[in-house]
mmCIF file of C-alpha atoms and ligand atoms in Angstrom:
data_model
loop_
_atom_site.group_PDB
_atom_site.id
_atom_site.type_symbol
_atom_site.label_atom_id
_atom_site.label_comp_id
_atom_site.label_asym_id
_atom_site.label_seq_id
_atom_site.Cartn_x
_atom_site.Cartn_y
_atom_site.Cartn_z
ATOM 1 C CA MET D 1 -70.882 42.748 118.369
ATOM 2 C CA GLN D 2 -71.123 43.785 114.875
ATOM 3 C CA VAL D 3 -74.142 46.338 113.128
ATOM 4 C CA ILE D 4 -74.576 44.887 109.610
ATOM 5 C CA ARG D 5 -76.866 47.094 107.869
ATOM 6 C CA LEU D 6 -80.019 45.987 105.368
ATOM 7 C CA GLU D 7 -81.590 48.055 103.484
ATOM 8 C CA ALA D 8 -85.427 48.201 103.245
ATOM 9 C CA LEU D 9 -88.366 49.913 101.346
ATOM 10 C CA SER D 10 -87.760 53.042 99.918
ATOM 11 C CA ASP D 11 -84.819 54.286 102.213
ATOM 12 C CA ASN D 12 -85.119 52.829 105.377
ATOM 13 C CA TYR D 13 -82.274 50.701 107.070
ATOM 14 C CA ILE D 14 -82.912 47.962 108.941
ATOM 15 C CA PHE D 15 -79.752 47.394 111.524
ATOM 16 C CA LEU D 16 -78.436 43.635 112.419
ATOM 17 C CA LEU D 17 -76.457 42.531 115.804
ATOM 18 C CA TYR D 18 -74.085 39.652 114.918
ATOM 19 C CA ASP D 19 -72.515 37.860 117.484
ATOM 20 C CA ALA D 20 -70.414 35.667 115.169
ATOM 21 C CA GLU D 21 -69.101 33.905 118.616
ATOM 22 C CA GLN D 22 -72.331 32.798 119.190
ATOM 23 C CA ASN D 23 -73.783 32.610 116.079
ATOM 24 C CA ILE D 24 -76.682 35.001 116.911
ATOM 25 C CA ALA D 25 -78.495 38.029 116.164
ATOM 26 C CA ALA D 26 -80.881 40.784 117.490
ATOM 27 C CA VAL D 27 -82.550 43.187 114.335
ATOM 28 C CA VAL D 28 -83.291 46.813 115.599
ATOM 29 C CA ASP D 29 -86.836 48.063 113.527
ATOM 30 C CA PRO D 30 -87.414 45.278 110.393
ATOM 31 C CA ALA D 31 -89.579 47.382 108.172
ATOM 32 C CA GLU D 32 -89.660 44.096 106.264
ATOM 33 C CA ALA D 33 -88.676 40.758 106.734
ATOM 34 C CA GLU D 34 -87.226 39.357 103.494
ATOM 35 C CA PRO D 35 -83.799 41.338 104.033
ATOM 36 C CA VAL D 36 -83.675 40.374 107.504
ATOM 37 C CA LEU D 37 -84.254 36.909 106.522
ATOM 38 C CA LYS D 38 -81.560 36.923 103.896
ATOM 39 C CA GLN D 39 -78.793 37.691 105.898
ATOM 40 C CA LEU D 40 -79.419 35.509 108.715
ATOM 41 C CA THR D 41 -79.064 32.394 106.106
ATOM 42 C CA GLN D 42 -75.948 34.051 104.881
ATOM 43 C CA LEU D 43 -74.803 34.258 108.131
ATOM 44 C CA ASN D 44 -76.682 30.612 109.460
ATOM 45 C CA ALA D 45 -77.877 32.895 112.509
ATOM 46 C CA VAL D 46 -80.240 32.236 115.037
ATOM 47 C CA LEU D 47 -82.260 35.649 115.622
ATOM 48 C CA VAL D 48 -82.820 35.824 119.664
ATOM 49 C CA ALA D 49 -84.446 39.295 119.499
ATOM 50 C CA ILE D 50 -85.948 41.866 117.973
ATOM 51 C CA PHE D 51 -85.458 46.141 119.736
ATOM 52 C CA ASN D 52 -88.587 47.925 118.469
ATOM 53 C CA THR D 53 -87.658 52.224 118.590
ATOM 54 C CA HIS D 54 -91.273 52.422 118.102
ATOM 55 C CA HIS D 55 -94.332 50.996 116.493
ATOM 56 C CA HIS D 56 -94.999 52.999 112.906
ATOM 57 C CA GLY D 57 -95.230 49.996 110.218
ATOM 58 C CA ASP D 58 -91.857 51.350 108.657
ATOM 59 C CA HIS D 59 -90.722 50.386 111.761
ATOM 60 C CA VAL D 60 -92.367 47.071 112.837
ATOM 61 C CA GLY D 61 -93.132 45.869 109.393
ATOM 62 C CA GLY D 62 -91.389 42.340 109.371
ATOM 63 C CA ASN D 63 -92.261 41.475 113.133
ATOM 64 C CA GLN D 64 -94.535 38.727 112.730
ATOM 65 C CA GLN D 65 -93.151 37.271 109.788
ATOM 66 C CA LEU D 66 -89.407 37.430 112.207
ATOM 67 C CA ILE D 67 -91.444 35.930 115.105
ATOM 68 C CA GLN D 68 -92.740 33.496 112.696
ATOM 69 C CA LYS D 69 -89.831 32.041 111.956
ATOM 70 C CA PHE D 70 -87.984 32.078 114.600
ATOM 71 C CA PRO D 71 -90.910 31.801 117.985
ATOM 72 C CA GLN D 72 -87.838 32.130 120.360
ATOM 73 C CA LEU D 73 -87.277 35.555 120.692
ATOM 74 C CA THR D 74 -88.159 38.234 122.581
ATOM 75 C CA VAL D 75 -89.623 41.027 121.509
ATOM 76 C CA TYR D 76 -88.535 44.680 122.567
ATOM 77 C CA GLY D 77 -90.531 47.997 122.789
ATOM 78 C CA GLY D 78 -91.088 51.498 124.964
ATOM 79 C CA ALA D 79 -94.454 50.493 127.627
ATOM 80 C CA GLU D 80 -95.967 53.614 126.384
ATOM 81 C CA ASP D 81 -96.082 51.676 122.603
ATOM 82 C CA ARG D 82 -98.013 48.187 124.511
ATOM 83 C CA GLY D 83 -101.101 47.215 122.089
ATOM 84 C CA ARG D 84 -98.860 48.808 119.173
ATOM 85 C CA ILE D 85 -96.025 46.834 118.403
ATOM 86 C CA PRO D 86 -96.588 43.705 117.010
ATOM 87 C CA GLY D 87 -95.368 40.753 118.988
ATOM 88 C CA GLN D 88 -94.286 43.041 122.012
ATOM 89 C CA GLN D 89 -93.073 41.147 125.154
ATOM 90 C CA VAL D 90 -90.861 43.525 126.868
ATOM 91 C CA PHE D 91 -92.287 47.300 128.227
ATOM 92 C CA LEU D 92 -89.032 49.207 128.560
ATOM 93 C CA GLN D 93 -88.973 52.684 129.966
ATOM 94 C CA GLN D 94 -85.930 55.601 130.325
ATOM 95 C CA GLY D 95 -83.145 54.054 132.467
ATOM 96 C CA ASP D 96 -84.061 49.977 131.760
ATOM 97 C CA ARG D 97 -80.932 48.311 130.939
ATOM 98 C CA ILE D 98 -81.090 45.083 128.039
ATOM 99 C CA GLN D 99 -78.544 42.732 127.203
ATOM 100 C CA PHE D 100 -77.677 41.436 123.467
ATOM 101 C CA SER D 101 -74.659 38.898 123.236
ATOM 102 C CA SER D 102 -71.378 40.750 125.713
ATOM 103 C CA ARG D 103 -72.713 44.338 125.488
ATOM 104 C CA THR D 104 -75.912 45.892 127.613
ATOM 105 C CA ALA D 105 -77.668 48.620 126.337
ATOM 106 C CA GLU D 106 -79.559 51.691 128.405
ATOM 107 C CA VAL D 107 -82.802 52.662 126.992
ATOM 108 C CA ILE D 108 -83.183 56.188 126.342
ATOM 109 C CA PHE D 109 -86.629 57.308 126.506
ATOM 110 C CA VAL D 110 -87.631 59.898 123.979
ATOM 111 C CA PRO D 111 -91.108 61.053 122.761
ATOM 112 C CA GLY D 112 -91.826 63.519 120.073
ATOM 113 C CA HIS D 113 -92.019 61.634 116.949
ATOM 114 C CA THR D 114 -94.149 60.005 118.798
ATOM 115 C CA ARG D 115 -95.099 59.494 123.052
ATOM 116 C CA ALA D 116 -93.562 56.303 123.030
ATOM 117 C CA HIS D 117 -90.704 56.400 121.259
ATOM 118 C CA ILE D 118 -87.488 54.835 122.864
ATOM 119 C CA ALA D 119 -83.496 54.699 121.878
ATOM 120 C CA TYR D 120 -81.271 52.307 122.557
ATOM 121 C CA TYR D 121 -77.689 53.243 123.468
ATOM 122 C CA PHE D 122 -74.965 50.868 123.797
ATOM 123 C CA PRO D 123 -71.607 52.591 124.998
ATOM 124 C CA PRO D 124 -68.429 52.127 124.251
ATOM 125 C CA GLU D 125 -67.288 48.011 125.482
ATOM 126 C CA ASN D 126 -63.340 49.692 125.838
ATOM 127 C CA LEU D 127 -61.563 53.222 126.097
ATOM 128 C CA GLY D 128 -61.616 54.875 122.689
ATOM 129 C CA GLU D 129 -64.172 52.714 121.239
ATOM 130 C CA THR D 130 -67.504 53.642 119.677
ATOM 131 C CA GLY D 131 -70.696 53.587 121.530
ATOM 132 C CA GLU D 132 -74.118 52.691 119.525
ATOM 133 C CA LEU D 133 -76.896 54.822 118.994
ATOM 134 C CA PHE D 134 -79.886 53.001 117.848
ATOM 135 C CA CYS D 135 -82.711 56.265 117.621
ATOM 136 C CA GLY D 136 -85.116 55.308 115.071
ATOM 137 C CA ASP D 137 -87.118 58.271 113.661
ATOM 138 C CA THR D 138 -85.803 60.869 116.572
ATOM 139 C CA LEU D 139 -82.043 61.997 115.558
ATOM 140 C CA PHE D 140 -81.715 61.831 112.054
ATOM 141 C CA ALA D 141 -78.650 62.406 109.950
ATOM 142 C CA GLY D 142 -78.435 66.119 109.612
ATOM 143 C CA GLY D 143 -82.007 66.460 110.998
ATOM 144 C CA CYS D 144 -85.065 64.723 113.043
ATOM 145 C CA GLY D 145 -87.970 63.502 113.089
ATOM 146 C CA ARG D 146 -91.360 64.942 112.286
ATOM 147 C CA LEU D 147 -93.874 65.660 115.519
ATOM 148 C CA PHE D 148 -96.585 63.243 115.449
ATOM 149 C CA GLU D 149 -97.576 63.159 118.656
ATOM 150 C CA GLY D 150 -95.305 64.748 120.872
ATOM 151 C CA THR D 151 -94.763 68.916 121.769
ATOM 152 C CA PRO D 152 -91.466 70.398 120.988
ATOM 153 C CA THR D 153 -91.101 70.766 124.583
ATOM 154 C CA GLN D 154 -90.815 67.030 125.019
ATOM 155 C CA MET D 155 -88.532 66.620 121.586
ATOM 156 C CA VAL D 156 -86.003 69.052 122.774
ATOM 157 C CA ASP D 157 -85.741 67.545 126.321
ATOM 158 C CA SER D 158 -85.216 64.010 123.728
ATOM 159 C CA LEU D 159 -82.483 65.141 121.609
ATOM 160 C CA SER D 160 -80.795 66.927 124.858
ATOM 161 C CA LYS D 161 -80.580 63.488 126.187
ATOM 162 C CA ILE D 162 -79.303 62.238 123.255
ATOM 163 C CA ARG D 163 -77.136 65.361 122.892
ATOM 164 C CA ALA D 164 -75.422 64.333 125.824
ATOM 165 C CA LEU D 165 -73.911 61.005 125.156
ATOM 166 C CA PRO D 166 -70.436 61.211 123.831
ATOM 167 C CA ASP D 167 -69.352 62.621 120.860
ATOM 168 C CA ASN D 168 -67.663 59.131 120.080
ATOM 169 C CA THR D 169 -71.383 57.595 119.320
ATOM 170 C CA ARG D 170 -72.494 55.862 116.217
ATOM 171 C CA VAL D 171 -76.306 57.440 114.942
ATOM 172 C CA TRP D 172 -77.618 54.689 113.454
ATOM 173 C CA CYS D 173 -80.980 56.497 112.531
ATOM 174 C CA ALA D 174 -83.781 54.672 110.567
ATOM 175 C CA HIS D 175 -83.817 56.241 106.818
ATOM 176 C CA GLU D 176 -81.568 58.216 104.403
ATOM 177 C CA TYR D 177 -82.603 61.257 104.570
ATOM 178 C CA THR D 178 -79.345 63.495 105.521
ATOM 179 C CA LEU D 179 -79.002 64.968 101.911
ATOM 180 C CA SER D 180 -82.009 66.530 102.328
ATOM 181 C CA ASN D 181 -82.004 67.335 105.266
ATOM 182 C CA LEU D 182 -78.397 68.980 104.864
ATOM 183 C CA LYS D 183 -79.583 71.013 102.104
ATOM 184 C CA PHE D 184 -82.597 72.240 104.933
ATOM 185 C CA ALA D 185 -80.002 73.102 107.557
ATOM 186 C CA LEU D 186 -77.886 75.834 104.818
ATOM 187 C CA THR D 187 -80.894 77.877 105.004
ATOM 188 C CA VAL D 188 -80.872 78.547 108.567
ATOM 189 C CA ASP D 189 -77.603 78.206 109.545
ATOM 190 C CA GLY D 190 -75.156 78.969 106.260
ATOM 191 C CA ASP D 191 -72.854 80.562 107.581
ATOM 192 C CA ASN D 192 -71.777 76.955 109.743
ATOM 193 C CA ALA D 193 -68.297 75.919 107.652
ATOM 194 C CA ASP D 194 -68.279 72.228 109.474
ATOM 195 C CA LEU D 195 -72.312 71.955 107.716
ATOM 196 C CA GLN D 196 -71.014 73.044 104.134
ATOM 197 C CA ARG D 197 -68.057 70.996 104.594
ATOM 198 C CA ARG D 198 -70.560 68.061 105.362
ATOM 199 C CA TYR D 199 -72.850 68.824 102.230
ATOM 200 C CA ASP D 200 -70.659 68.577 100.235
ATOM 201 C CA GLU D 201 -69.270 65.105 101.102
ATOM 202 C CA VAL D 202 -72.503 64.061 101.998
ATOM 203 C CA THR D 203 -73.263 65.030 97.909
ATOM 204 C CA VAL D 204 -70.240 62.967 96.746
ATOM 205 C CA ALA D 205 -71.465 60.406 98.498
ATOM 206 C CA ARG D 206 -75.053 60.174 97.588
ATOM 207 C CA ASN D 207 -73.896 60.780 93.986
ATOM 208 C CA HIS D 208 -71.972 57.415 94.648
ATOM 209 C CA GLN D 209 -75.084 55.228 96.000
ATOM 210 C CA GLU D 210 -73.059 55.243 99.112
ATOM 211 C CA ALA D 211 -74.939 54.983 102.604
ATOM 212 C CA THR D 212 -74.582 57.971 104.940
ATOM 213 C CA ILE D 213 -75.574 56.319 108.192
ATOM 214 C CA PRO D 214 -74.031 55.759 110.624
ATOM 215 C CA SER D 215 -73.135 59.597 112.063
ATOM 216 C CA LEU D 216 -70.903 60.621 114.783
ATOM 217 C CA LEU D 217 -72.617 62.461 117.247
ATOM 218 C CA GLY D 218 -69.869 64.495 117.690
ATOM 219 C CA VAL D 219 -70.120 65.570 113.648
ATOM 220 C CA GLU D 220 -74.421 66.143 114.734
ATOM 221 C CA LYS D 221 -73.802 67.878 117.224
ATOM 222 C CA ARG D 222 -71.686 70.611 115.158
ATOM 223 C CA THR D 223 -73.752 70.852 111.907
ATOM 224 C CA ASN D 224 -77.491 69.358 112.649
ATOM 225 C CA PRO D 225 -79.931 72.159 113.264
ATOM 226 C CA PHE D 226 -81.955 70.340 115.318
ATOM 227 C CA LEU D 227 -79.567 69.922 117.960
ATOM 228 C CA ARG D 228 -78.596 73.663 118.044
ATOM 229 C CA TRP D 229 -81.491 75.508 119.628
ATOM 230 C CA GLU D 230 -78.890 77.663 121.953
ATOM 231 C CA GLN D 231 -76.690 78.277 119.045
ATOM 232 C CA LYS D 232 -77.027 82.375 118.023
ATOM 233 C CA ALA D 233 -76.933 82.049 114.375
ATOM 234 C CA LEU D 234 -79.748 79.566 114.463
ATOM 235 C CA GLN D 235 -81.848 82.299 116.988
ATOM 236 C CA LEU D 236 -80.894 85.401 114.952
ATOM 237 C CA ALA D 237 -82.044 82.622 111.669
ATOM 238 C CA VAL D 238 -85.355 82.018 113.245
ATOM 239 C CA LYS D 239 -85.952 85.264 115.153
ATOM 240 C CA SER D 240 -86.638 83.765 119.316
ATOM 241 C CA SER D 241 -83.982 83.654 122.015
ATOM 242 C CA ASP D 242 -86.084 81.052 122.977
ATOM 243 C CA PRO D 243 -84.526 77.604 122.835
ATOM 244 C CA VAL D 244 -87.692 76.151 122.751
ATOM 245 C CA GLN D 245 -89.240 77.897 120.337
ATOM 246 C CA THR D 246 -86.352 78.423 118.261
ATOM 247 C CA PHE D 247 -86.208 74.762 117.874
ATOM 248 C CA ALA D 248 -89.666 74.617 117.202
ATOM 249 C CA ARG D 249 -89.406 77.282 114.228
ATOM 250 C CA ILE D 250 -86.770 75.559 112.636
ATOM 251 C CA ARG D 251 -89.108 71.908 113.137
ATOM 252 C CA GLY D 252 -91.782 73.857 111.425
ATOM 253 C CA MET D 253 -89.836 75.200 108.583
ATOM 254 C CA LYS D 254 -88.440 71.540 107.560
ATOM 255 C CA ASP D 255 -92.096 70.498 107.265
ATOM 256 C CA LYS D 256 -92.907 72.781 105.117
ATOM 257 C CA PHE D 257 -89.354 73.429 103.344
HETATM 258 ZN ZN1 ZN H 1 -91.480 56.999 112.348
HETATM 259 FE FE1 FE H 2 -89.975 55.648 109.766
#
């Protein structure tokens, strides 16, 4: 399974999962249909599935048009999103398993950004290979999604599930927000040498218009303040010794950054 990153709208990424042998593809969060259709034409591939992480327009905007083009495809989304995702046919819960090509994804329920948000995790096929995590707007490179329909407690619980995955997991998040996220991260975790180094690397990459997605989960664990609510430095920065309150305060500061 190959993952092809497509750009959409102003700062969204759409991910096309492609099986060259069977000539089939699935798409994660089609913000719009056009870039997906263009890529499918180039590959001459058939779209068999849409995997939606949540109901926001910049994640499901292409559903209707893709269904029209490929009426046989299956639309997957979270069980709690019933009625909010165009064309949804499969209603997924924590622990459900779904198949694409030779791979099986595990569904992780990650409420917080929305109350129904799910992530799709493909464990590595062979030892030493990367797993693939499609986490929508829950975890970003260097950041996390805003809490529109969830509480800090829920988001910490959701991010804890993600944090429990192996370091060697590629994080395919839905937006190119990395540079501004890291800029903020430095304001609460400025002494973190890994973070400083990452900020410099990402600055160079963005100056060359390079994408910073996917990132590696191991890097997120070391540099993303929204996975580091237990770290003393961050607790000191927001004057709390409580992990959830630490997370909530960092999230609140980022909202106003
Ligand atoms: Zn969203
Ligand atoms: Fe989004």
